[in-house]
PDB file of N, CA and C in Angstrom:
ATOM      1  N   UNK A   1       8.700   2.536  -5.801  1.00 83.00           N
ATOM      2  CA  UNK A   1       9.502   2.562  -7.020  1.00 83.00           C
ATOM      3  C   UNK A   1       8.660   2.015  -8.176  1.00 83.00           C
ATOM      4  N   UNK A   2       9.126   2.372  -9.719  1.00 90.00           N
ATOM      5  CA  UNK A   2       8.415   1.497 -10.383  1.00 90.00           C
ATOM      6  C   UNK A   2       6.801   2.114 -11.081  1.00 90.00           C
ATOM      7  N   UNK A   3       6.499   0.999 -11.365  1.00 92.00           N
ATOM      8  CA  UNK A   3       4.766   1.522 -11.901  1.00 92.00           C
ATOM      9  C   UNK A   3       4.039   2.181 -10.033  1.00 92.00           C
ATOM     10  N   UNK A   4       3.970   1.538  -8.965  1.00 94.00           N
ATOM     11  CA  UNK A   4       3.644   1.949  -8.450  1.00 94.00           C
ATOM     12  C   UNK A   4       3.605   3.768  -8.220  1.00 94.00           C
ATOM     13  N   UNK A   5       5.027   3.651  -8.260  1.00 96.00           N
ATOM     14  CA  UNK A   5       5.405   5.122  -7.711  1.00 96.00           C
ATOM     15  C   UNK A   5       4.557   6.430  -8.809  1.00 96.00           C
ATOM     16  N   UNK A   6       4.490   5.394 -10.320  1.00 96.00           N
ATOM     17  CA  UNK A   6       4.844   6.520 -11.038  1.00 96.00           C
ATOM     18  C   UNK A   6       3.018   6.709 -11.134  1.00 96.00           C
ATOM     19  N   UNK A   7       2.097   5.939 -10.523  1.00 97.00           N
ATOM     20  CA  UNK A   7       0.586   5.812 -10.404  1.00 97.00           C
ATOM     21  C   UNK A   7       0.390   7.006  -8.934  1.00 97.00           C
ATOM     22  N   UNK A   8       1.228   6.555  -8.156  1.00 98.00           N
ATOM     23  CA  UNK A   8       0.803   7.805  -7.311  1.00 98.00           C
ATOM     24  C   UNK A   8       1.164   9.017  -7.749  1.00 98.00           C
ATOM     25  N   UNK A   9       2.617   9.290  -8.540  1.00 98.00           N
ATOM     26  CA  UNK A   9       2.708  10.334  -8.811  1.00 98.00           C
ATOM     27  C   UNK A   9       1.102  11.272  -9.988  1.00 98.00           C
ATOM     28  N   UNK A  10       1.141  10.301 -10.436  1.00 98.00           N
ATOM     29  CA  UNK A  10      -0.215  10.626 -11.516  1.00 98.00           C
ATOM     30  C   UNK A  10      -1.458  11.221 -10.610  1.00 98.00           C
ATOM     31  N   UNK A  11      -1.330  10.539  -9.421  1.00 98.00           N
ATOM     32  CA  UNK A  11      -2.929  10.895  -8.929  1.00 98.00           C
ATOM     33  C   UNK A  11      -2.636  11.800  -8.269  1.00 98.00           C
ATOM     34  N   UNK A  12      -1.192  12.039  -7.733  1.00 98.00           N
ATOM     35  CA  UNK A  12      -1.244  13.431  -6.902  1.00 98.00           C
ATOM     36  C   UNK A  12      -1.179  14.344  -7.843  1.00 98.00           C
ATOM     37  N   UNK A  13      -0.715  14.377  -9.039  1.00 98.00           N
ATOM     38  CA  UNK A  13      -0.853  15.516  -9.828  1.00 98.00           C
ATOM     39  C   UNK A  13      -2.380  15.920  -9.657  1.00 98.00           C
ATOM     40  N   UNK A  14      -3.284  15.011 -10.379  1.00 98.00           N
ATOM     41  CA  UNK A  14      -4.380  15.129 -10.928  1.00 98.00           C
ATOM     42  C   UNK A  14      -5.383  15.477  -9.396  1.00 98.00           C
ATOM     43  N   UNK A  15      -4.242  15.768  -8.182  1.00 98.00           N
ATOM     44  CA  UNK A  15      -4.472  16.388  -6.788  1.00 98.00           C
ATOM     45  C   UNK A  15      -5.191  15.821  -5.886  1.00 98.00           C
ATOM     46  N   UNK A  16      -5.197  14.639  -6.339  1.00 98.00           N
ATOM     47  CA  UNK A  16      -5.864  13.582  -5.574  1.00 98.00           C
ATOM     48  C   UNK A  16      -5.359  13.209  -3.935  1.00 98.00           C
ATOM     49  N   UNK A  17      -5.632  12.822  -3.150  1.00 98.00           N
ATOM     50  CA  UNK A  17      -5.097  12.170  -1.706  1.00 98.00           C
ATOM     51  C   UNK A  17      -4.761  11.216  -2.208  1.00 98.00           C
ATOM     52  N   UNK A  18      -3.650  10.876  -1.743  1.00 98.00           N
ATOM     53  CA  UNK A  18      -2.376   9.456  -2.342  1.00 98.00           C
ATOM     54  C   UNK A  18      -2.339   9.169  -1.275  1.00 98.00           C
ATOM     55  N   UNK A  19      -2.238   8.081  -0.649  1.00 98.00           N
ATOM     56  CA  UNK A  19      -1.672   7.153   0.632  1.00 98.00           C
ATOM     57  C   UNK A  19      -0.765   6.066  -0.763  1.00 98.00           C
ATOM     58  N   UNK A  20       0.326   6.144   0.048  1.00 98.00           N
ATOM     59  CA  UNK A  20       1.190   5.516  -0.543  1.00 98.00           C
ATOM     60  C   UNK A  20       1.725   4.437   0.620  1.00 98.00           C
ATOM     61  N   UNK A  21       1.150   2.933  -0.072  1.00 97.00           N
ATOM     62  CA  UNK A  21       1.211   2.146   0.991  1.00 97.00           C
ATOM     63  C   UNK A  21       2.680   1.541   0.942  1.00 97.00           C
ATOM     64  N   UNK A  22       3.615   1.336   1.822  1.00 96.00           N
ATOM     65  CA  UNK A  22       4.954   0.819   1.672  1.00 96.00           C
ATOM     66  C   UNK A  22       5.452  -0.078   2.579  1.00 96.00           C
ATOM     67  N   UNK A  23       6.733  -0.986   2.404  1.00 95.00           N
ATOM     68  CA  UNK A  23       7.406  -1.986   3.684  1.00 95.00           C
ATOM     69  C   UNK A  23       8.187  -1.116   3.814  1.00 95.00           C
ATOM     70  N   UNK A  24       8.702  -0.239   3.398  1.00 95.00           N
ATOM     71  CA  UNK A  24      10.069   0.192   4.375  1.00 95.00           C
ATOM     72  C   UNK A  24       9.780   1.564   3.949  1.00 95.00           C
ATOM     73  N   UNK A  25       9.932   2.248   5.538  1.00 98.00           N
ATOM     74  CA  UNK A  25       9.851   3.560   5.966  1.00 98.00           C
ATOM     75  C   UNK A  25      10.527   4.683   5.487  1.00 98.00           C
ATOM     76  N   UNK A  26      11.416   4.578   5.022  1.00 98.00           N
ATOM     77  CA  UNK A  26      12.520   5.212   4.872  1.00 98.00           C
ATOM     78  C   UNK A  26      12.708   5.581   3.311  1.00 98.00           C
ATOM     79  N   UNK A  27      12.303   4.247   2.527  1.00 97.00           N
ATOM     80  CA  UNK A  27      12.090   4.444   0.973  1.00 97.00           C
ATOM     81  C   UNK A  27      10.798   4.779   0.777  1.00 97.00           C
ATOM     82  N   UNK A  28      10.123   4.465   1.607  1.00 97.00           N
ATOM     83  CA  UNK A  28       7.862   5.366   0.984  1.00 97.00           C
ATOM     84  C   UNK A  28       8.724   6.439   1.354  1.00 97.00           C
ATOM     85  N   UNK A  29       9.072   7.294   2.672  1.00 98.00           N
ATOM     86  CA  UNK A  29       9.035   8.910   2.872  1.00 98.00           C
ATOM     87  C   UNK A  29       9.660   9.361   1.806  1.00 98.00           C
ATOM     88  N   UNK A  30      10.962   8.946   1.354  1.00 98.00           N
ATOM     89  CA  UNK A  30      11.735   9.475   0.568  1.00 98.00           C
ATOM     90  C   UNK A  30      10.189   9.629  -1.141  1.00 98.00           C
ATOM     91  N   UNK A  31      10.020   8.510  -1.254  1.00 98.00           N
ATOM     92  CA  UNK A  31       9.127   8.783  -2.710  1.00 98.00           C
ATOM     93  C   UNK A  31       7.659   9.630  -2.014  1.00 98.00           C
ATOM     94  N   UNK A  32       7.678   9.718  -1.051  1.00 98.00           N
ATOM     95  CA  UNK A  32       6.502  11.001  -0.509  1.00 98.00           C
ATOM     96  C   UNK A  32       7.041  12.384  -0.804  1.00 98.00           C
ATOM     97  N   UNK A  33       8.092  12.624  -0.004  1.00 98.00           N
ATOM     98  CA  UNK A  33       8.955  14.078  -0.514  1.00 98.00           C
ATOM     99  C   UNK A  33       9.106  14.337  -1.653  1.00 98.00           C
ATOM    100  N   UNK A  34       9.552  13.071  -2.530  1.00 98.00           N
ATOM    101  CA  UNK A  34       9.561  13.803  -3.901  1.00 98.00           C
ATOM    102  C   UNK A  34       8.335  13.831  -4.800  1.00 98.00           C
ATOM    103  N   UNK A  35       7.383  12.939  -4.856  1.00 98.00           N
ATOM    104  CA  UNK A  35       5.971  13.303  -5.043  1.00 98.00           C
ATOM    105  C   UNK A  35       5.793  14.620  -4.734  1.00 98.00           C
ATOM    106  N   UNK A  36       5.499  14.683  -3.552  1.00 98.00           N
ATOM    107  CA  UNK A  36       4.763  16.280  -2.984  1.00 98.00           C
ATOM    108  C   UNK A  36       5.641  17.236  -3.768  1.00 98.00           C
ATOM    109  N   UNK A  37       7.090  17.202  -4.135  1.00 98.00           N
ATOM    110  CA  UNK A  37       7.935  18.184  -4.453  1.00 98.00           C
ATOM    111  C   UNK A  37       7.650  18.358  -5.933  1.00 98.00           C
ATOM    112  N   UNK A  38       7.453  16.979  -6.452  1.00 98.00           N
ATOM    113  CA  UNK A  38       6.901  17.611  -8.159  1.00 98.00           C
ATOM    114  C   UNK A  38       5.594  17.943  -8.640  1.00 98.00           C
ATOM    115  N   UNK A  39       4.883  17.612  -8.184  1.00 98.00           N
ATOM    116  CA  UNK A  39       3.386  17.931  -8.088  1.00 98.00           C
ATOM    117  C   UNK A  39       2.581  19.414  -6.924  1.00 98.00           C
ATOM    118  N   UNK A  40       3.533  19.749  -6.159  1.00 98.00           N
ATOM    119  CA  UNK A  40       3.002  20.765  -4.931  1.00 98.00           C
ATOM    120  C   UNK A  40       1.614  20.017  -4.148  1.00 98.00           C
ATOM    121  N   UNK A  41       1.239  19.011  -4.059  1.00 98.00           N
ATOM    122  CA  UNK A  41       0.324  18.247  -3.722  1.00 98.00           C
ATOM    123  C   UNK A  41       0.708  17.998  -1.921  1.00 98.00           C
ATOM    124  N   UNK A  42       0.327  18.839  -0.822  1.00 98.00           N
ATOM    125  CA  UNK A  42       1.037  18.289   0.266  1.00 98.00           C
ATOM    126  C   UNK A  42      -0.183  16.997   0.905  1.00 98.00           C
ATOM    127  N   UNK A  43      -0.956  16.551   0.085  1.00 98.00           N
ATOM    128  CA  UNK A  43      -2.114  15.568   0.830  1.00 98.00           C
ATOM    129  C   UNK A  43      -1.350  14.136   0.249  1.00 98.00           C
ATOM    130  N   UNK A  44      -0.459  13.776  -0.204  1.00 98.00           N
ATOM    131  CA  UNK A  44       0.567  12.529  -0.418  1.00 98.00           C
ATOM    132  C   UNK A  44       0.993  11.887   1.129  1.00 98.00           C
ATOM    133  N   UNK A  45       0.549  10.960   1.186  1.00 98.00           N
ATOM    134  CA  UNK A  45       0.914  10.345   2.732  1.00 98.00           C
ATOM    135  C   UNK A  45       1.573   8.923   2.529  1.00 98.00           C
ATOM    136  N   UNK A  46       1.920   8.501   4.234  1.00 98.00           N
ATOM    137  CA  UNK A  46       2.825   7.600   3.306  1.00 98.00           C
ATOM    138  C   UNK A  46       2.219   6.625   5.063  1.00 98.00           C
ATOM    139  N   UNK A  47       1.762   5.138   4.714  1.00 98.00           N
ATOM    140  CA  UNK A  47       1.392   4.114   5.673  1.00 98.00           C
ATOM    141  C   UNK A  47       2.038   3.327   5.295  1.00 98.00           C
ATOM    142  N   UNK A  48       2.180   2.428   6.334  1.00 98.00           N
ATOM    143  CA  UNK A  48       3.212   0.973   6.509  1.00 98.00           C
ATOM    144  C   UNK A  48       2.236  -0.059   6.247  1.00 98.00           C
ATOM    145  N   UNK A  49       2.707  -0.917   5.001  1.00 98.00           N
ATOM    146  CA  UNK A  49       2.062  -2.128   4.650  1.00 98.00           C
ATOM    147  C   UNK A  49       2.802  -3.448   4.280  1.00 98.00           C
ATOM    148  N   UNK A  50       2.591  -4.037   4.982  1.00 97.00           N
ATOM    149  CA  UNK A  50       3.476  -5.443   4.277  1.00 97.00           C
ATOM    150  C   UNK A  50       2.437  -6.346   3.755  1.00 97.00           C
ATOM    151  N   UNK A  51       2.021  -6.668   2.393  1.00 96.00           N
ATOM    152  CA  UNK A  51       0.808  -7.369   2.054  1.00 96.00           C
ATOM    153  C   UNK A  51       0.993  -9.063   2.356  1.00 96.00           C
ATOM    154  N   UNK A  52       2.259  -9.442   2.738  1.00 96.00           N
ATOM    155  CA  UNK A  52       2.745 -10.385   2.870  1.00 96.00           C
ATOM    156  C   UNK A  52       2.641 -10.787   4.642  1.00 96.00           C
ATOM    157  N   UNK A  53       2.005 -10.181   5.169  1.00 97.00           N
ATOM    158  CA  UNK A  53       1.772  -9.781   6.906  1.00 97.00           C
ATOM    159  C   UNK A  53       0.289  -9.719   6.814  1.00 97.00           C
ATOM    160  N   UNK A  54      -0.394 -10.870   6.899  1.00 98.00           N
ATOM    161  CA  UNK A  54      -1.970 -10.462   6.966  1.00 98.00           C
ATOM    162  C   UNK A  54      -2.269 -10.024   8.395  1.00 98.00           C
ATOM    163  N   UNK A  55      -1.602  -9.805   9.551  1.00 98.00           N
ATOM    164  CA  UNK A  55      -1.504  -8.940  10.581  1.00 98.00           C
ATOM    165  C   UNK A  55      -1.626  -7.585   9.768  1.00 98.00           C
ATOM    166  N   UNK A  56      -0.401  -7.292   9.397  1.00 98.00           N
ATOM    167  CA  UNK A  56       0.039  -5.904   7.917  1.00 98.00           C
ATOM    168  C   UNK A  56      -1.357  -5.422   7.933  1.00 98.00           C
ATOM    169  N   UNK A  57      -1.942  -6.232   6.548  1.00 98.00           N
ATOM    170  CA  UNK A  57      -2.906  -6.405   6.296  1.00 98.00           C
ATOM    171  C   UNK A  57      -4.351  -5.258   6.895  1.00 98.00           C
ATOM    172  N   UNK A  58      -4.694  -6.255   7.868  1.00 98.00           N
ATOM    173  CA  UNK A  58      -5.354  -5.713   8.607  1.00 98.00           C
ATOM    174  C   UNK A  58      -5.562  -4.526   9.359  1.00 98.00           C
ATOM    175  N   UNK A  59      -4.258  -4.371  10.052  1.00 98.00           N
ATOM    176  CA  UNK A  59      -4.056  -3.149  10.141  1.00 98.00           C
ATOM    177  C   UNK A  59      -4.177  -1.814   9.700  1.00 98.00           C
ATOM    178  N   UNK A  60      -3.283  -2.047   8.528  1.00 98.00           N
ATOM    179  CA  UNK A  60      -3.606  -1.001   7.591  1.00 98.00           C
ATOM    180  C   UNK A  60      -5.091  -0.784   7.301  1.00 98.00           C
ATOM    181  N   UNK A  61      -6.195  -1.693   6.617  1.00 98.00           N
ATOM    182  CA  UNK A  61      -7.239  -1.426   6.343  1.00 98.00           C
ATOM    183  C   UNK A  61      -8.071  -1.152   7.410  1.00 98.00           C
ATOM    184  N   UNK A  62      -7.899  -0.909   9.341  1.00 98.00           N
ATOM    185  CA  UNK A  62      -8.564  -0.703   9.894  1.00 98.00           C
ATOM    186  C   UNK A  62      -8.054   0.854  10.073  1.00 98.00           C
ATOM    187  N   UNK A  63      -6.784   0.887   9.991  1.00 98.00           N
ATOM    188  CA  UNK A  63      -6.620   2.693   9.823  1.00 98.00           C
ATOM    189  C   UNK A  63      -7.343   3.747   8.694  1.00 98.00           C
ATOM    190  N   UNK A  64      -7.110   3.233   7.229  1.00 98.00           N
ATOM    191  CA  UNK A  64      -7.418   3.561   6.522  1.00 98.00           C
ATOM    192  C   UNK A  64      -8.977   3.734   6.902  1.00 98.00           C
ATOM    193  N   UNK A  65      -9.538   2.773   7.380  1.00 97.00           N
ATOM    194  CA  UNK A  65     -11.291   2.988   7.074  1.00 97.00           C
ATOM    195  C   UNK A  65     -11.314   3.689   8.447  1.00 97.00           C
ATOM    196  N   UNK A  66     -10.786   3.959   9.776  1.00 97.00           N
ATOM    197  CA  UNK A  66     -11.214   4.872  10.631  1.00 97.00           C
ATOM    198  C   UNK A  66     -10.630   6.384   9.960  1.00 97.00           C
ATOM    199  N   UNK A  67      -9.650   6.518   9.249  1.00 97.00           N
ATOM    200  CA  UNK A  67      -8.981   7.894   9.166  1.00 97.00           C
ATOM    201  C   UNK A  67      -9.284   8.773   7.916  1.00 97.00           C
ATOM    202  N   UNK A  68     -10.308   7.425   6.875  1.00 97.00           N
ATOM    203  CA  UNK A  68     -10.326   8.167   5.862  1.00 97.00           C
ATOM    204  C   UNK A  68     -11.986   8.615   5.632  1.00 97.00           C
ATOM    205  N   UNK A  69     -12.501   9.584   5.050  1.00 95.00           N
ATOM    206  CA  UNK A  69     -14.249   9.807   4.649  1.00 95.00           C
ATOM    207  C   UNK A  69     -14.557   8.462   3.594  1.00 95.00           C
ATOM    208  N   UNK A  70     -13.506   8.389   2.649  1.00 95.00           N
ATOM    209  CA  UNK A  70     -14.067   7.556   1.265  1.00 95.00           C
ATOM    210  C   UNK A  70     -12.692   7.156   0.426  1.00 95.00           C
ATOM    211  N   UNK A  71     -12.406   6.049   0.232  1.00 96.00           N
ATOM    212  CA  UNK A  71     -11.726   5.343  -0.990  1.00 96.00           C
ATOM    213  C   UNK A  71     -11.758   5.537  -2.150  1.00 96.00           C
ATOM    214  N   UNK A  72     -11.584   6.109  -3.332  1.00 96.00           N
ATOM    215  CA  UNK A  72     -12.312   6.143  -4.602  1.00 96.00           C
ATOM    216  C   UNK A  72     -11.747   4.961  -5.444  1.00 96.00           C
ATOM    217  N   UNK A  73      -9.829   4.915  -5.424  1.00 96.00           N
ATOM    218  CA  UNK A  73      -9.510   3.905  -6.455  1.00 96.00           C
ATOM    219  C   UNK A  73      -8.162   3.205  -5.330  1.00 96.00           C
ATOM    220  N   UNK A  74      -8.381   1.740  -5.391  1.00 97.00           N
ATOM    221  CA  UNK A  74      -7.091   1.342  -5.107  1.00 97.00           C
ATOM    222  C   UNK A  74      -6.356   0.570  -5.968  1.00 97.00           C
ATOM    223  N   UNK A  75      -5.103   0.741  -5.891  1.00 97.00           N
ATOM    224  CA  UNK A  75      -4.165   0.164  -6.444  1.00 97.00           C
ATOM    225  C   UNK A  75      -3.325  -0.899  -6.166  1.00 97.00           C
ATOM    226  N   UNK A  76      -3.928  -2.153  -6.132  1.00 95.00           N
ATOM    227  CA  UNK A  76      -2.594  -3.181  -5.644  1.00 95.00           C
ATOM    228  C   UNK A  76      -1.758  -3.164  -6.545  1.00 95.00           C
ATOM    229  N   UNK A  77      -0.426  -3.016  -6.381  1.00 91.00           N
ATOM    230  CA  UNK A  77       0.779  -3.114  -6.821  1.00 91.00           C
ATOM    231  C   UNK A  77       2.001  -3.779  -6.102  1.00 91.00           C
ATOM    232  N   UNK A  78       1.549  -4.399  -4.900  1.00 82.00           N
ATOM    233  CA  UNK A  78       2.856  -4.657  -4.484  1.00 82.00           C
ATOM    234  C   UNK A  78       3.316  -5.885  -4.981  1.00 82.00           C
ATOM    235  N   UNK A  79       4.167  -6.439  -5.076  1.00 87.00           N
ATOM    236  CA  UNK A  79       5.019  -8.030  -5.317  1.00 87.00           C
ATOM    237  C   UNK A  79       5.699  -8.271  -5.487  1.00 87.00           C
ATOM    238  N   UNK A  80       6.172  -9.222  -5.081  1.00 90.00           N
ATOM    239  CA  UNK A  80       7.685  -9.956  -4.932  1.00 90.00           C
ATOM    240  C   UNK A  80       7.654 -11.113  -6.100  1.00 90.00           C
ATOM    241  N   UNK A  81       9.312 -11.195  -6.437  1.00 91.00           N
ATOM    242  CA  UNK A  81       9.552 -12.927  -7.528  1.00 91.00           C
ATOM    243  C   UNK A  81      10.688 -12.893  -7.275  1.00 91.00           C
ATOM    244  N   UNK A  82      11.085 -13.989  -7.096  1.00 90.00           N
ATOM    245  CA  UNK A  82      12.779 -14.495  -7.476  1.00 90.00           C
ATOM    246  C   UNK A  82      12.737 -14.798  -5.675  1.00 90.00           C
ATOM    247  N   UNK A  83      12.130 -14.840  -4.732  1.00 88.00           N
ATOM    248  CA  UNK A  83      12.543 -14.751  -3.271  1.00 88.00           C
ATOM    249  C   UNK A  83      13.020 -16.278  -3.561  1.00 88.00           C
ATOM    250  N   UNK A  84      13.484 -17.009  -2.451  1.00 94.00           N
ATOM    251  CA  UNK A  84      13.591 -18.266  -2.487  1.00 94.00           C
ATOM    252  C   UNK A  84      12.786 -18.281  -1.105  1.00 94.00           C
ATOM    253  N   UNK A  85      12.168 -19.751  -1.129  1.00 96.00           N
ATOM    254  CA  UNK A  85      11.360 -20.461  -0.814  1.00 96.00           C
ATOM    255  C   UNK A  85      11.330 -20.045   0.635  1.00 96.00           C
ATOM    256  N   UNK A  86      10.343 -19.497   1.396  1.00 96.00           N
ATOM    257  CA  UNK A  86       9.797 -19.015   3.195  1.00 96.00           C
ATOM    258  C   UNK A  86       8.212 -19.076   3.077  1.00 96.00           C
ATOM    259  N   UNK A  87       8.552 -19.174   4.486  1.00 97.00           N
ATOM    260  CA  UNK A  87       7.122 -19.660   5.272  1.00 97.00           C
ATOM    261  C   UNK A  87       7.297 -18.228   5.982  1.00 97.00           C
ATOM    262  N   UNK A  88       5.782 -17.569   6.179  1.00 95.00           N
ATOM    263  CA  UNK A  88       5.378 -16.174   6.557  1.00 95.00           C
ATOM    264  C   UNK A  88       4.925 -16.737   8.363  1.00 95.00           C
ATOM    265  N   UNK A  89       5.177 -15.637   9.543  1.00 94.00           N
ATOM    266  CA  UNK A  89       4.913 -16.003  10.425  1.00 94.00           C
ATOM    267  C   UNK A  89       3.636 -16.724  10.740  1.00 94.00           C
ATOM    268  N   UNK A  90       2.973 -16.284   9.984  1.00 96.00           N
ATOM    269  CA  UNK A  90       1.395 -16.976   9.680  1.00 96.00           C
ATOM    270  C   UNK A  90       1.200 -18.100   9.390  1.00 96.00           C
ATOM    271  N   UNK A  91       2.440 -18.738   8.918  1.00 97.00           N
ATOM    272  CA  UNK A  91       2.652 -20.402   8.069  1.00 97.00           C
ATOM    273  C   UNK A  91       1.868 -20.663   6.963  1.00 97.00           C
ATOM    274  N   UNK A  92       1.875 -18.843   5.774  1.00 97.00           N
ATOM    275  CA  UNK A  92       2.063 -18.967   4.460  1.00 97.00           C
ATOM    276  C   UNK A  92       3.127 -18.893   3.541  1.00 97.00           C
ATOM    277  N   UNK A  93       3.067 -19.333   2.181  1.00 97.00           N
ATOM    278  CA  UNK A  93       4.221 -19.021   1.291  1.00 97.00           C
ATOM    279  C   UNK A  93       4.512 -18.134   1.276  1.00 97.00           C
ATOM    280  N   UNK A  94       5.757 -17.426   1.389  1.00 96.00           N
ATOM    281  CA  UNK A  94       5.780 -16.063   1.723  1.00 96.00           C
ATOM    282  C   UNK A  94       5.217 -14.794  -0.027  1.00 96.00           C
ATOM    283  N   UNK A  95       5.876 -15.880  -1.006  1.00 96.00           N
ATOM    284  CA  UNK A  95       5.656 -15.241  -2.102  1.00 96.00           C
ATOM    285  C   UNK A  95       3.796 -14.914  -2.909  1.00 96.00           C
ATOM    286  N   UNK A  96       2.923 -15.947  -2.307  1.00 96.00           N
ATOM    287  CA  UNK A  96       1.911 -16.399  -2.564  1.00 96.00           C
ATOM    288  C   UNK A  96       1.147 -15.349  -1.566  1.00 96.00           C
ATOM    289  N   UNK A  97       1.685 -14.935  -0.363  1.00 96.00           N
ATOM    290  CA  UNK A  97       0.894 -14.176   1.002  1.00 96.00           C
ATOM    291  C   UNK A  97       0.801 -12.817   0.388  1.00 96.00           C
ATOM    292  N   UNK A  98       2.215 -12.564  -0.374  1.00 96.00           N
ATOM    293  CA  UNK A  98       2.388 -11.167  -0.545  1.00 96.00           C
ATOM    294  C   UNK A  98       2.024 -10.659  -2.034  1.00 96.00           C
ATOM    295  N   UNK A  99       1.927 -11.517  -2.905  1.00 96.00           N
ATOM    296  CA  UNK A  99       1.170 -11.632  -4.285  1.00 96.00           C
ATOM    297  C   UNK A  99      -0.154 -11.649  -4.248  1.00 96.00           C
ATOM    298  N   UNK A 100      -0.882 -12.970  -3.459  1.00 97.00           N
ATOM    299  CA  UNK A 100      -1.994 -13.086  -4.292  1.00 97.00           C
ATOM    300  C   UNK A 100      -2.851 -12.626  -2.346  1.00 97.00           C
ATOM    301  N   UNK A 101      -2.562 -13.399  -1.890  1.00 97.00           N
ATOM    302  CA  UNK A 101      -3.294 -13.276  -0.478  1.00 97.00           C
ATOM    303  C   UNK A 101      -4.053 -12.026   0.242  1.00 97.00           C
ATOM    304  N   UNK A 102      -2.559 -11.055   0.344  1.00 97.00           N
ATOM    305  CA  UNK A 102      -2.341  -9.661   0.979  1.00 97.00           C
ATOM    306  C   UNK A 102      -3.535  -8.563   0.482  1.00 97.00           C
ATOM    307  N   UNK A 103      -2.968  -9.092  -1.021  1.00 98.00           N
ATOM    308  CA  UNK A 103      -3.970  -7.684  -1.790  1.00 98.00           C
ATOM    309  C   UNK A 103      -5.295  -8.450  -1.776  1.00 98.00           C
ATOM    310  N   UNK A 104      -5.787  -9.311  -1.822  1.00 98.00           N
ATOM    311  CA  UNK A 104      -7.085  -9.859  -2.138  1.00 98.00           C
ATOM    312  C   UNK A 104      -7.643  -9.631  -0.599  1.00 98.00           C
ATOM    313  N   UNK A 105      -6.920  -9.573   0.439  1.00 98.00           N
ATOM    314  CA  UNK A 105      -7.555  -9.704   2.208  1.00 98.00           C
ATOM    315  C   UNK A 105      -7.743  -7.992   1.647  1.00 98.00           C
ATOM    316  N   UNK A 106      -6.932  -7.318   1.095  1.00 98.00           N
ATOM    317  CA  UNK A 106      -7.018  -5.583   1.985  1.00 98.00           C
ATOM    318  C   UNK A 106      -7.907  -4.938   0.842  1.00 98.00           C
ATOM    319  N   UNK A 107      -8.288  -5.936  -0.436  1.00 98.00           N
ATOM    320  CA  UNK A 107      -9.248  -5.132  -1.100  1.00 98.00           C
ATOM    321  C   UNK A 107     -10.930  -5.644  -0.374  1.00 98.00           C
ATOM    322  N   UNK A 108     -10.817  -6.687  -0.016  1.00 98.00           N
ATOM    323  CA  UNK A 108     -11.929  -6.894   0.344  1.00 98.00           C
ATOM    324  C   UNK A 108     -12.478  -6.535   1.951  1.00 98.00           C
ATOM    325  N   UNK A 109     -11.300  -5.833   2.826  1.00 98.00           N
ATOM    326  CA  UNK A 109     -11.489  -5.512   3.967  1.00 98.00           C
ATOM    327  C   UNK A 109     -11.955  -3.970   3.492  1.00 98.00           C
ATOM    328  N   UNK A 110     -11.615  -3.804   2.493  1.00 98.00           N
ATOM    329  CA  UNK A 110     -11.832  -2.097   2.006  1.00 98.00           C
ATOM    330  C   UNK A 110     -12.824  -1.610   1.091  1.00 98.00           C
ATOM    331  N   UNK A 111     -13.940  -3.173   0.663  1.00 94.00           N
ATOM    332  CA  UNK A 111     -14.819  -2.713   0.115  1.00 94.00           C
ATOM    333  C   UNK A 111     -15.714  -2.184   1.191  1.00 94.00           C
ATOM    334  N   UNK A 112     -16.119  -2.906   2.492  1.00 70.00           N
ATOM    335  CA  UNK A 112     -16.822  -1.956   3.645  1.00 70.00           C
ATOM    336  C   UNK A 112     -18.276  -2.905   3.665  1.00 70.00           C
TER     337      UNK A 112
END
């Protein structure tokens, strides 16, 4: 949703491969279908990321670098405000894991 959504929509126009990284399954597919549907772009994909899960994390960036040839631009966008106060299974802030932590582990697992 949001600036995110409306950045992938931009790059799939401009026919780019979009991986559209998301926490919940159900809302990435839905903004995958309609991407692909306004753009005709069927290379829009959609992976499970919780940046707040440095398990997440990891994951994701070991798929991405076995499944993909090359990265050109990434986009951190994900984040949370207003949560009230949790500890991440990891025994981080949950708001701090998924703000500043998440994206800083999966850009630097993805420089290579």
């Amino acid at each position: 949703a949001g600036i995110g959504k409306c950045v992938a929509l931009d790059l799939a126009r401009r026919n780019a491969r979009t991986i559209l990284a998301c926490r919940n399954r159900e809302r990435g597919q839905a903004a995958v279908e309609e991407i692909r549907a306004a753009t005709g772009n069927p290379a829009v994909l959609l992976r499970l990321l919780d940046t707040g899960s440095l398990a997440s994390v990891r994951a994701f960036a070991r798929a991405v670098l076995r499944e993909e040839k090359r990265l050109d631009v990434l986009v951190n966008n994900a984040g949370v405000t207003g949560l009230p106060f949790a500890i991440t299974p990891e025994g981080l802030e949950q708001t701090f894991a998924t703000n500043y932590l998440g994206p800083f582990l999966l850009t630097n697992l993805l420089l290579g």
